[in-house]
Short mmCIF file of C-alpha atoms in Angstrom, two decimals:
data_model
loop_
_atom_site.label_atom_id
_atom_site.label_comp_id
_atom_site.label_asym_id
_atom_site.label_seq_id
_atom_site.Cartn_x
_atom_site.Cartn_y
_atom_site.Cartn_z
CA MET A 262 0.02 0.01 -0.03
CA LYS A 263 2.84 2.43 0.88
CA GLN A 264 4.60 1.52 -2.25
CA PHE A 265 1.39 2.28 -4.25
CA ALA A 266 0.98 5.63 -2.50
CA PHE A 267 4.59 6.51 -3.22
CA SER A 268 4.11 5.64 -6.96
CA VAL A 269 1.08 7.87 -7.22
CA TYR A 270 2.86 10.64 -5.45
CA VAL A 271 5.83 10.34 -8.17
CA MET A 272 3.38 10.32 -10.88
CA LEU A 273 1.58 13.41 -9.57
CA CYS A 274 5.07 15.17 -9.23
CA LEU A 275 5.78 14.28 -12.79
CA VAL A 276 2.60 15.59 -14.08
CA GLN A 277 3.24 18.91 -12.32
CA VAL A 278 6.72 19.14 -13.84
CA PHE A 279 5.41 18.55 -17.35
CA PHE A 280 2.54 21.05 -16.68
CA PHE A 281 4.74 23.83 -15.62
CA ALA A 282 7.30 22.93 -18.43
CA SER A 283 4.46 23.33 -20.93
CA CYS A 284 3.73 26.77 -19.49
CA LYS A 285 7.19 28.16 -20.50
CA LYS A 286 6.88 31.35 -22.45
CA GLU A 287 9.48 32.03 -25.01
CA PRO A 288 10.40 35.77 -24.93
CA LYS A 289 9.19 37.43 -28.17
CA PRO A 290 11.08 40.14 -30.20
CA VAL A 291 9.83 43.73 -29.91
CA THR A 292 10.71 46.18 -32.65
CA TYR A 293 11.52 49.68 -31.54
CA THR A 294 11.91 52.45 -34.17
CA GLY A 295 12.44 56.23 -33.94
CA GLN A 296 14.60 59.19 -34.94
CA LEU A 297 17.26 60.56 -32.71
CA PHE A 298 18.03 64.27 -32.39
CA LEU A 299 20.56 66.07 -30.23
CA ALA A 300 18.34 68.56 -28.54
CA LYS A 301 15.19 70.54 -29.04
CA LYS A 302 17.19 73.72 -29.17
CA TYR A 303 19.66 72.03 -31.55
CA PRO A 304 17.59 69.47 -33.53
CA VAL A 305 20.66 67.88 -35.27
CA PRO A 306 19.96 64.25 -36.16
CA LEU A 307 22.38 61.70 -34.84
CA ARG A 308 23.76 60.29 -37.91
CA ASN A 309 25.49 56.92 -38.36
CA LYS A 310 25.59 56.45 -34.73
CA GLN A 311 25.95 52.90 -33.21
CA ILE A 312 23.26 52.43 -30.43
CA GLU A 313 21.93 49.62 -28.52
CA ILE A 314 19.00 48.55 -26.26
CA TYR A 315 20.36 46.68 -23.15
CA GLN A 316 18.48 44.82 -20.48
CA ARG A 317 20.28 43.79 -17.22
CA GLY A 318 20.18 40.30 -16.03
CA ALA A 319 19.82 39.34 -12.31
CA PRO A 320 21.29 36.67 -10.01
CA SER A 321 19.05 34.06 -8.40
CA ALA A 322 16.65 35.04 -5.65
CA ILE A 323 15.44 33.14 -2.55
CA GLY A 324 12.85 30.46 -3.70
CA ILE A 325 12.47 28.95 -6.91
CA ASN A 326 13.66 31.95 -8.95
CA ILE A 327 17.12 31.00 -10.31
CA GLY A 328 17.89 34.35 -12.07
CA SER A 329 17.49 36.18 -15.28
CA THR A 330 19.58 36.66 -18.41
CA SER A 331 20.56 39.91 -19.81
CA SER A 332 19.98 40.79 -23.52
CA THR A 333 21.25 43.30 -26.01
CA ALA A 334 20.19 44.47 -29.45
CA THR A 335 22.47 46.74 -31.53
CA GLY A 336 22.05 48.85 -34.67
CA ILE A 337 23.16 52.03 -36.33
CA THR A 338 21.20 55.23 -37.26
CA ASP A 339 20.95 56.28 -40.89
CA GLY A 340 21.96 59.63 -42.38
CA ASN A 341 18.80 61.16 -40.90
CA GLY A 342 18.95 59.70 -37.39
CA TYR A 343 16.41 57.04 -37.91
CA PHE A 344 16.87 53.67 -36.17
CA ARG A 345 15.17 50.29 -36.16
CA LEU A 346 15.95 47.79 -33.41
CA SER A 347 14.59 44.24 -32.83
CA PHE A 348 14.95 43.44 -29.24
CA THR A 349 14.22 40.12 -27.68
CA PRO A 350 14.08 40.28 -23.84
CA GLY A 351 16.16 37.91 -21.72
CA GLU A 352 14.66 35.11 -19.70
CA THR A 353 13.79 34.93 -16.08
CA ARG A 354 14.32 31.34 -15.03
CA PHE A 355 12.42 29.24 -12.43
CA PHE A 356 12.76 25.78 -11.36
CA VAL A 357 10.71 24.09 -13.97
CA PHE A 358 9.72 26.98 -16.30
CA SER A 359 10.88 30.40 -17.56
CA GLY A 360 9.44 33.62 -18.90
CA PRO A 361 10.59 36.91 -20.21
CA ASN A 362 12.86 39.21 -18.24
CA ASN A 363 10.78 42.23 -17.13
CA SER A 364 13.73 44.42 -16.08
CA PRO A 365 13.74 48.01 -17.52
CA LEU A 366 15.48 48.70 -20.83
CA ILE A 367 18.30 51.23 -21.61
CA LEU A 368 18.56 52.83 -24.97
CA GLY A 369 22.00 54.43 -25.63
CA SER A 370 25.33 54.60 -27.37
CA ALA A 371 26.54 51.08 -28.08
CA ILE A 372 29.69 49.80 -26.43
CA GLY A 373 32.66 50.70 -28.64
CA ASP A 374 30.80 53.75 -30.18
CA THR A 375 33.08 56.80 -30.15
CA THR A 376 30.95 59.29 -31.91
CA PHE A 377 29.74 62.47 -30.05
CA PRO A 378 27.76 62.46 -27.73
CA ASP A 379 27.58 59.50 -25.53
CA PHE A 380 24.02 59.17 -24.33
CA SER A 381 21.56 56.83 -22.40
CA ARG A 382 17.86 56.69 -21.64
CA SER A 383 17.01 54.34 -18.59
CA SER A 384 13.66 52.70 -18.31
CA PHE A 385 13.22 53.13 -22.05
CA PRO A 386 10.62 53.66 -23.61
CA ASP A 387 9.04 56.42 -21.73
CA PRO A 388 5.32 56.62 -21.31
CA GLU A 389 4.94 59.18 -24.08
CA TYR A 390 7.14 57.15 -26.58
CA ASP A 391 5.68 57.53 -30.06
CA LYS A 392 7.75 56.07 -32.96
CA SER A 393 6.59 58.90 -35.21
CA LYS A 394 7.90 61.61 -32.99
CA PRO A 395 11.57 62.54 -32.62
CA ILE A 396 13.60 61.55 -29.52
CA TYR A 397 15.85 64.33 -28.18
CA VAL A 398 18.82 62.63 -26.44
CA ALA A 399 20.22 65.83 -24.68
CA LYS A 400 19.16 68.86 -22.64
CA THR A 401 20.98 72.15 -23.19
CA ILE A 402 21.89 74.82 -20.67
CA ASP A 403 23.17 78.09 -22.25
CA THR A 404 25.13 79.28 -19.19
CA VAL A 405 26.15 77.32 -16.23
CA VAL A 406 28.08 78.99 -13.36
CA ILE A 407 30.27 76.32 -11.60
CA LYS A 408 30.73 76.79 -7.74
CA ALA A 409 32.56 74.90 -4.98
CA SER A 410 31.20 74.65 -1.67
CA LEU A 411 34.32 74.27 0.62
CA ILE A 412 34.33 71.67 3.23
CA SER A 413 38.08 72.41 3.88
CA ASP A 414 40.24 75.36 2.93
CA LEU A 415 41.17 75.82 -0.63
CA ASN A 416 44.74 77.10 -1.18
CA ILE A 417 46.30 78.71 -4.24
CA THR A 418 48.40 75.60 -4.68
CA ASP A 419 45.52 73.25 -4.81
CA THR A 420 44.16 72.09 -8.12
CA ILE A 421 40.55 71.85 -9.14
CA GLY A 422 39.46 69.80 -12.27
CA VAL A 423 36.19 70.29 -14.08
CA GLN A 424 34.88 67.99 -16.98
CA THR A 425 31.59 67.97 -18.74
CA ASN A 426 30.11 68.08 -22.25
CA THR A 427 29.14 70.99 -24.33
CA LEU A 428 27.94 71.43 -27.76
CA ASN A 429 31.56 71.87 -28.94
CA GLY A 430 32.51 68.37 -27.44
CA ASN A 431 34.17 67.41 -24.14
CA PHE A 432 35.19 70.29 -21.85
CA ALA A 433 38.09 69.60 -19.54
CA LYS A 434 40.00 72.17 -17.56
CA GLU A 435 41.94 72.53 -14.39
CA TYR A 436 42.13 75.61 -12.00
CA THR A 437 44.92 76.82 -9.59
CA ARG A 438 45.51 79.97 -7.58
CA LEU A 439 42.11 79.96 -6.15
CA SER A 440 41.44 80.25 -2.36
CA GLY A 441 38.81 80.23 0.12
CA ARG A 442 37.93 79.27 3.81
CA ALA A 443 36.03 76.23 4.73
CA GLY A 444 32.36 77.00 4.90
CA THR A 445 32.30 79.43 2.07
CA VAL A 446 31.28 78.98 -1.60
CA VAL A 447 33.66 79.90 -4.33
CA THR A 448 33.01 80.54 -8.12
CA ILE A 449 35.14 78.40 -10.33
CA ASP A 450 34.10 79.29 -13.80
CA THR A 451 31.31 79.90 -16.27
CA ILE A 452 30.66 77.30 -19.00
CA TYR A 453 28.53 77.74 -21.96
CA ASN A 454 26.17 75.48 -23.95
CA MET A 455 26.44 72.51 -21.66
CA LEU A 456 24.82 69.13 -22.69
CA LEU A 457 23.28 66.62 -20.30
CA THR A 458 22.76 63.31 -22.03
CA HIS A 459 21.84 60.73 -19.35
CA TYR A 460 18.05 60.57 -19.04
CA ASP A 461 15.62 58.72 -16.82
CA CYS A 462 12.38 58.15 -18.71
CA VAL A 463 10.39 57.37 -15.56
CA ALA A 464 11.56 60.43 -13.58
CA ASN A 465 11.55 62.55 -16.77
CA LYS A 466 14.91 64.08 -15.71
CA PHE A 467 18.41 64.38 -16.71
CA THR A 468 21.23 63.34 -14.43
CA ASN A 469 23.76 65.95 -13.74
CA SER A 470 26.91 64.64 -15.43
CA LEU A 471 29.37 67.40 -14.40
CA TYR A 472 32.50 65.91 -13.05
CA ALA A 473 34.26 68.39 -10.76
CA GLY A 474 36.37 68.38 -7.61
CA ARG A 475 39.90 68.20 -6.32
CA LYS A 476 42.33 66.98 -8.97
CA TRP A 477 45.34 64.90 -7.72
CA THR A 478 47.63 62.21 -8.61
CA THR A 479 47.19 58.78 -7.00
CA ALA A 480 49.82 56.46 -5.67
CA TRP A 481 49.67 54.47 -8.96
CA GLY A 482 50.57 57.63 -10.97
CA TYR A 483 47.29 58.58 -12.66
CA ASN A 484 45.28 61.76 -12.34
CA THR A 485 41.74 61.68 -10.81
CA ILE A 486 39.07 64.23 -9.66
CA SER A 487 37.20 63.64 -6.51
CA SER A 488 34.35 65.53 -4.57
CA GLU A 489 32.38 64.99 -1.54
CA GLY A 490 28.58 64.40 -1.49
CA ILE A 491 26.23 64.92 -4.37
CA LEU A 492 26.19 67.56 -7.04
CA SER A 493 23.62 70.26 -6.62
CA PRO A 494 21.26 70.01 -8.47
CA TYR A 495 21.68 66.19 -9.17
CA LEU A 496 18.66 65.87 -11.32
CA LEU A 497 17.33 68.50 -13.81
CA THR A 498 14.19 68.76 -15.73
CA ALA A 499 14.09 67.77 -19.45
CA THR A 500 13.47 71.34 -20.52
CA ASP A 501 16.31 73.23 -22.06
CA GLU A 502 17.50 76.04 -19.69
CA THR A 503 18.97 79.55 -20.22
CA LYS A 504 21.14 79.70 -16.98
CA THR A 505 21.67 77.75 -13.92
CA GLU A 506 24.29 77.22 -11.14
CA MET A 507 25.85 73.90 -10.25
CA THR A 508 27.68 73.30 -6.93
CA PHE A 509 30.07 70.61 -6.01
CA TYR A 510 31.58 70.02 -2.57
CA TYR A 511 35.32 70.37 -2.07
CA LYS A 512 37.41 68.57 0.43
CA LYS A 513 41.19 68.41 0.36
CA ASN A 514 41.55 65.11 2.16
#
């Protein structure tokens, strides 16, 4: 009797396995199309640019989830900035079945693409995505005043580095012979036609990609720029601006 019950139990388990296996859903490709422009104020098409849609994978979780796979689709825009990408989501795997990975997508410059500018749009597509409407990958700010909020004293022998993107390409400069006491704010420079190119489709905001702070040489012999805390403002609206101030936090050690 016990042997019969065990056999029935095994058969039921096998039926469940085959049932769940039959429920496996193969990820289906999704086609994304559109036209990429630099910015609303400068509607220049991104011509012949290598782009990609990327979806992150994830490690296994507690329970029967044994992780998800990443996925990438790559392509290139034409002479007018149009693109067409056929993207197949990765898989989320469970003990006996799998389904499509539902992690957010990122549309941006492909790995290895060296054309200007580098851009990314996380949580793509945004709620207002319309393949017939242009996608502006950057936000412009006509005039940006860069300031340093001093956590420690700034001496004339110290060096401050600033890096960012502008309409003319990468902006990189270092500053010396500036001074100020801890607790004060010092104006470093004014930058024109700044570009912000890292956009969050859910928040509908651009991340401040200004790279500024104390410039110094590491023990391994390479130069680096470091700052304290978070840039202010850290997130900016998608609307082009005429003028704004950006502040980083300076600490010597």
